[in-house]
Coordinates of C-alpha atoms in Angstrom, one line a residue:
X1 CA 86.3 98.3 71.5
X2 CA 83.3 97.6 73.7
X3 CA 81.5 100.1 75.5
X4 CA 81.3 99.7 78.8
X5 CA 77.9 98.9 80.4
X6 CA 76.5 101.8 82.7
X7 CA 75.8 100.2 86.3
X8 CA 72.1 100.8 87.1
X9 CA 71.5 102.9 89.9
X10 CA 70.6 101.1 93.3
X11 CA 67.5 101.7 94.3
X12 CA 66.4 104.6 97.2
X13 CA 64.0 102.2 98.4
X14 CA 63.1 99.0 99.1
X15 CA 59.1 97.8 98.9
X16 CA 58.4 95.6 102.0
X17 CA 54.5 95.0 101.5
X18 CA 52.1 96.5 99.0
X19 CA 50.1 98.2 101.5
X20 CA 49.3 98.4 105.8
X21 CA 46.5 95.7 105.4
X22 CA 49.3 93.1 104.4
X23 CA 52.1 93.9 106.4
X24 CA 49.2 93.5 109.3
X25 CA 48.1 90.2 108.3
X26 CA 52.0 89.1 107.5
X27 CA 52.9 89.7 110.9
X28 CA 50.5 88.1 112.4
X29 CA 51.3 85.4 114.8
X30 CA 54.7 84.6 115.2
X31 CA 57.8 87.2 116.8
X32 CA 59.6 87.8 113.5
X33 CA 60.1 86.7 110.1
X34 CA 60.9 88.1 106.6
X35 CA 59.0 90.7 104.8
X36 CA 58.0 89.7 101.3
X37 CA 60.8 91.4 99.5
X38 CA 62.4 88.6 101.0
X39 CA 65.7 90.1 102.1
X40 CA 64.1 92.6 105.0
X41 CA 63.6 91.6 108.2
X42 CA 60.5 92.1 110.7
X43 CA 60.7 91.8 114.3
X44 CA 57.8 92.0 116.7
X45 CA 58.6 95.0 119.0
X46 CA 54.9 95.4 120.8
X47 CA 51.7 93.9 119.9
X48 CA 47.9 94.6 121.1
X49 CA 44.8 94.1 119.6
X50 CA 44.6 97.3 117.5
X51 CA 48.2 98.2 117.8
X52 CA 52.0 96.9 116.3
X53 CA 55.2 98.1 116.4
X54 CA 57.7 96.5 114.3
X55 CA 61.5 96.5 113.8
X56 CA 62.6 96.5 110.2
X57 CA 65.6 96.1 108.2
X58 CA 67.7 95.1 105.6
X59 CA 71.0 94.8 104.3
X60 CA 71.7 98.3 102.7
X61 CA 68.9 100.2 104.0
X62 CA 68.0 102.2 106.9
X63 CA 66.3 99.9 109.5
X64 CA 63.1 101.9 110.9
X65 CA 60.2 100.8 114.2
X66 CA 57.1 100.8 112.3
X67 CA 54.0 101.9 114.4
X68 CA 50.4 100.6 112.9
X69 CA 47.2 101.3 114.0
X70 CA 44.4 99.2 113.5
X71 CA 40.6 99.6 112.9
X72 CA 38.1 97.5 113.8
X73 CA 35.4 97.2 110.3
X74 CA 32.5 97.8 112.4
X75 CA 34.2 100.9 114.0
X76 CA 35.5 102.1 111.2
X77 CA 32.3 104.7 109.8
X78 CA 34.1 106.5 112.9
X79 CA 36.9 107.4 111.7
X80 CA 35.1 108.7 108.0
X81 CA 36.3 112.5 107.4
X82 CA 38.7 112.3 111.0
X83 CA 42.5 113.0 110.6
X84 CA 43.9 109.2 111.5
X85 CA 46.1 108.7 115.3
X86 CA 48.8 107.5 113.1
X87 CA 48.8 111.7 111.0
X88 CA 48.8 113.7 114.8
X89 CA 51.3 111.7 115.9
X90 CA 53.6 111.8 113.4
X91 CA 52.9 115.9 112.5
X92 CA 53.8 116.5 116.3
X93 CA 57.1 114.4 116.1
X94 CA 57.6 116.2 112.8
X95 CA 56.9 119.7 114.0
X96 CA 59.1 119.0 117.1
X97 CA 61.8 117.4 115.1
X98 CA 61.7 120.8 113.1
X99 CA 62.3 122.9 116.3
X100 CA 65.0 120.8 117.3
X101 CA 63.9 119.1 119.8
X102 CA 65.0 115.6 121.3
X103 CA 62.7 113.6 119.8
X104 CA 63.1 110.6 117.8
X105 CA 63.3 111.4 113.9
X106 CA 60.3 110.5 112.0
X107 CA 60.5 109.3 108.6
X108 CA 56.8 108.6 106.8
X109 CA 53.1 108.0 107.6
X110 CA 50.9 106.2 106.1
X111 CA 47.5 105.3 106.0
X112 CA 45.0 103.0 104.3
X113 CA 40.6 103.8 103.6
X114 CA 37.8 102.5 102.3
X115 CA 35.2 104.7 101.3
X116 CA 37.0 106.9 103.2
X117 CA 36.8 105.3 106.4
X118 CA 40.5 104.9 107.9
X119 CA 40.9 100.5 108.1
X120 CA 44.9 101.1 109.0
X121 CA 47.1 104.0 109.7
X122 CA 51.3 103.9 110.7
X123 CA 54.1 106.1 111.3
X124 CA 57.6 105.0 110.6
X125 CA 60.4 105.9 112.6
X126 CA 64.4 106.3 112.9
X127 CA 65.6 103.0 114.5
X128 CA 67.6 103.6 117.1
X129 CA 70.0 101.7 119.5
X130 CA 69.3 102.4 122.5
X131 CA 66.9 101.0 125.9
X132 CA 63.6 102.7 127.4
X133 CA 65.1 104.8 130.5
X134 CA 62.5 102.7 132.8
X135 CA 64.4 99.7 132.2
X136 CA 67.5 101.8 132.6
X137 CA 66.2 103.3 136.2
X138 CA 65.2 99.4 137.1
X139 CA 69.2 98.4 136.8
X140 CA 70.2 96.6 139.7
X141 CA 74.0 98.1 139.5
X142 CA 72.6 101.9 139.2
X143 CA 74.3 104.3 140.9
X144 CA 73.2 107.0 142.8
X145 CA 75.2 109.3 140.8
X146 CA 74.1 107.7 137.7
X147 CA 70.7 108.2 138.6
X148 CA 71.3 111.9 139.3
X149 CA 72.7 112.1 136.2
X150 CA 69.4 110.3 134.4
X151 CA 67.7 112.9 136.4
X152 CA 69.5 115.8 134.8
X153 CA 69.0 114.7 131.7
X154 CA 65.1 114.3 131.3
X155 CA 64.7 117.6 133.6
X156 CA 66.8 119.2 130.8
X157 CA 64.5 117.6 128.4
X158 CA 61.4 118.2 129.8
X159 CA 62.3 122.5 129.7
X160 CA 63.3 122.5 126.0
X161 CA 60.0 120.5 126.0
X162 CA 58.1 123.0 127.5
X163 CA 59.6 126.7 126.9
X164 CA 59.5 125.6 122.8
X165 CA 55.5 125.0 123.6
X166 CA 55.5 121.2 123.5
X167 CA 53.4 119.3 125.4
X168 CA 54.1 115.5 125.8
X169 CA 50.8 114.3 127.4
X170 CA 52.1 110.9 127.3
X171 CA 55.0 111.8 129.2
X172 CA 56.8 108.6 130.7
X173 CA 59.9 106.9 131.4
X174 CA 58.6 104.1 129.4
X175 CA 58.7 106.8 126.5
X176 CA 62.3 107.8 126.9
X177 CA 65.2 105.9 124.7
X178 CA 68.8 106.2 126.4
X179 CA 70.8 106.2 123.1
X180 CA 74.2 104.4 123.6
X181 CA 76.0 106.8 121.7
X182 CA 75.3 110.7 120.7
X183 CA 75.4 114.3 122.1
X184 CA 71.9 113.9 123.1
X185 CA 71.0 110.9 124.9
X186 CA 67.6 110.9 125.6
X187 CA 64.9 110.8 122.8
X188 CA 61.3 110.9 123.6
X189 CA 59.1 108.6 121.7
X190 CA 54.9 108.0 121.6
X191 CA 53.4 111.2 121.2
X192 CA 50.0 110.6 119.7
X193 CA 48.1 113.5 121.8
X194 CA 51.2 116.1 122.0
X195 CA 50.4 119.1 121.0
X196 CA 52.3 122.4 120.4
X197 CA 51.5 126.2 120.9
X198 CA 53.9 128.8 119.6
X199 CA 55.1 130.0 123.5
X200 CA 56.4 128.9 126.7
X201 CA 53.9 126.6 128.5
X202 CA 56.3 125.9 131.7
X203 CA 54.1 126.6 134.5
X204 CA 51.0 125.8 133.0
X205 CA 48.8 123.0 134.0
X206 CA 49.6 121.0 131.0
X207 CA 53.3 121.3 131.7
X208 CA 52.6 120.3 135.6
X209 CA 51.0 117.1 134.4
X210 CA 53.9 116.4 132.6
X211 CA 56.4 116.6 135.1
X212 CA 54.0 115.1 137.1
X213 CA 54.2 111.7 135.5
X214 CA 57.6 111.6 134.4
X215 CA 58.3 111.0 138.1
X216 CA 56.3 107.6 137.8
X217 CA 56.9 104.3 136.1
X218 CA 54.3 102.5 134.5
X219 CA 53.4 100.3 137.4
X220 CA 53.5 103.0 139.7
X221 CA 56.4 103.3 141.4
X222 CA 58.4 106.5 141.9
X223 CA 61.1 106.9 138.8
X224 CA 62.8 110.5 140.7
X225 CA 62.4 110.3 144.3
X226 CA 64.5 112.7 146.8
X227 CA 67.8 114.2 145.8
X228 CA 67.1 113.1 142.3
X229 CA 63.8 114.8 141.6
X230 CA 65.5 117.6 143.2
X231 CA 67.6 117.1 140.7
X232 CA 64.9 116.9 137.6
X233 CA 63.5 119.8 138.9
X234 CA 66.7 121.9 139.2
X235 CA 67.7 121.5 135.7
X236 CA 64.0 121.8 134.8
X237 CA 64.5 125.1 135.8
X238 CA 68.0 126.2 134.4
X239 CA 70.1 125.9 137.7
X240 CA 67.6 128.2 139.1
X241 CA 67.1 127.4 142.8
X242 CA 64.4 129.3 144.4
X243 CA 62.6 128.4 141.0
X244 CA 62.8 124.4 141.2
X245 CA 61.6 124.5 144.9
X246 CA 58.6 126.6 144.0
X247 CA 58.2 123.9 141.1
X248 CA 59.0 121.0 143.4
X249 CA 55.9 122.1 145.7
X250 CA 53.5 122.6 142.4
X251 CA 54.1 119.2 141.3
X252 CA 51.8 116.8 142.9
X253 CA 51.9 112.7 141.7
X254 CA 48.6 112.8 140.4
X255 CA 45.5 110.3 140.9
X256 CA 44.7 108.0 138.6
X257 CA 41.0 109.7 138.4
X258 CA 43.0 112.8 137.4
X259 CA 44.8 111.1 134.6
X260 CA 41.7 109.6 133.4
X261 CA 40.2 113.2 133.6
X262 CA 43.4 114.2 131.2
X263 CA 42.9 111.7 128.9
X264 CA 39.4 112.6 128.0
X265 CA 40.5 116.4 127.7
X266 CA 43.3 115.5 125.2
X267 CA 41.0 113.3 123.2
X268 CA 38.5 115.5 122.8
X269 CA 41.1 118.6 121.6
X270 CA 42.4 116.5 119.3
X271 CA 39.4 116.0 117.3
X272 CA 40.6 119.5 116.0
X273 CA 43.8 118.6 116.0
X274 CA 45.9 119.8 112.9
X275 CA 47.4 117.5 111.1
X276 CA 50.1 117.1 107.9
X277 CA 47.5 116.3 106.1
X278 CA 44.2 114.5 105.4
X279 CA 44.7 113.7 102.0
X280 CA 46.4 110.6 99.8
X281 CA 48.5 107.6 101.1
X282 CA 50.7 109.3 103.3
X283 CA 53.7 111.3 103.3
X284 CA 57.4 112.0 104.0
X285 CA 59.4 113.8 106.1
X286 CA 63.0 115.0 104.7
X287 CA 64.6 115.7 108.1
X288 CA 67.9 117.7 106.3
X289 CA 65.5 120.3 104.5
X290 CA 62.5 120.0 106.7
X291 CA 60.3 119.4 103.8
X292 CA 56.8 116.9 104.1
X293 CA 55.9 115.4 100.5
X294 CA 53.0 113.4 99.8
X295 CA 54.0 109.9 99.0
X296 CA 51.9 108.7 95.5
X297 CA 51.4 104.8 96.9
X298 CA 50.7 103.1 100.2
X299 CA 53.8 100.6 100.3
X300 CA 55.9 100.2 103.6
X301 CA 59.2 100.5 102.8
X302 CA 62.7 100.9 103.9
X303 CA 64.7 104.2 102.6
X304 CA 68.6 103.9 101.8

């Protein structure tokens, strides 16, 4: 009799691109496409002049939002010996994923040098389904109730937030994903200049600022207005009453000068900034143990 063959084990990965500098150039241009492995998918989320978000996916794999950051050649002796954008904000979602926090799950970082100056650095996330809760709030057949209950929901988020020491500091509607489905519908997302002590911060001026402009959409206009920022700041506050009132009188919409003066603050702390670490390609984030590994290469790719 013949021995039956053994059936090779499927792979835990799929390689999309050899490294950041080609899935850059690949995508440049049009609104999707295929990846090189030829049987992934790309889709153009966002695109600027130094930044990309991507959609990808493929048939047996986990599909993951790729975020990449670009450098400029000429700006680039910058960046020599500087922990990349790409690193904070993927340490923070990591070290708030750890503390269970409502943020969305990230997967890897990587990041590409020369001479050690950064060229490209990216942070792959869980793809979820799911809309932005600005677009949500902008729904023509929005209740009232409904958007009490939106309110409720990013209050609530905003306290975990802020009594398990996280600060947002990009802290947005824009930044919120509804999920269609899960015990936790609201996941935060974009936090390149959060930052997180090891205590409450709820009362502080950082945590003002971020209540401050969750109450605005990113053209301006009021998100939580009357009963329903009553609302936010109710369950801000755990039910307390006498609490959210004080709160709801701290809170001032804030200038555009101030959030300039914010921005400058936050970019300046972060030059000290710790991150996951400095060193190699990148690394990954095992979200059932907890665990951060070094990756050995700089390939994007999609995990099983």
């Amino acid at each position: 009799m013949h021995a039956k063959p053994h059936a090779m084990p499927e792979p835990q990965s799929l390689s999309l691109w050899p490294s950041l500098g080609d899935a850059w150039e690949s995508t440049e241009g049009p609104e999707a496409g295929e990846c090189a492995a030829g049987a992934a998918r790309w889709q153009l989320l966002k695109g600027e002049a130094r930044t990309r978000v991507l959609r990808l996916e493929a048939d047996g794999f986990s599909p993951l939002v790729l975020k990449i950051y670009a450098v400029p050649s000429h700006l680039a002796w910058r960046t020599l010996g500087m922990v990349s954008r790409a690193n904070r904000e993927f340490t923070a979602m990591m070290e708030a994923h750890r503390r269970d926090l409502a943020v969305v799950r990230p997967c890897y970082r990587l990041e590409e040098r020369v001479a050690g100056c950064l060229r490209y650095g990216a942070l792959a996330l869980e793809a979820l389904d799911s809309v932005n809760l600005e677009a949500e709030l902008d729904r023509p057949e929005l209740t009232a109730d409904e958007r009490l209950r939106l309110a409720r929901l990013t209050g609530d988020l905003l306290g975990n937030f802020h009594r398990a020491g996280l600060q947002w500091a990009t802290a947005t509607p824009r930044n919120l994903l509804l999920k269609e489905e899960g015990d936790e519908p609201l996941r935060a997302i974009d936090m390149p200049y959060a930052t997180l002590a090891n205590t409450d911060i709820s009362g502080s001026d950082e945590a003002l600022m971020d209540l401050s402009c969750i109450l605005r959409m990113s053209d301006g206009r009021l998100a939580f207005d009357g009963m329903a920022r009553q609302e936010l700041m109710r369950t801000y506050c755990g039910g307390d009453e006498s609490a959210a009132r004080t709160l709801d009188e701290q809170v001032q919409l804030q200038s555009h000068l101030a959030w300039k003066k914010q921005r400058l603050r936050r970019r300046v702390r972060n030059l000290l900034k710790p991150a996951a670490s400095s060193r190699g390609a990148g690394g990954s984030y095992d979200a059932s143990s907890g665990s951060y590994e070094r990756l050995s290469g700089g390939a994007v790719f999609l995990p099983r």
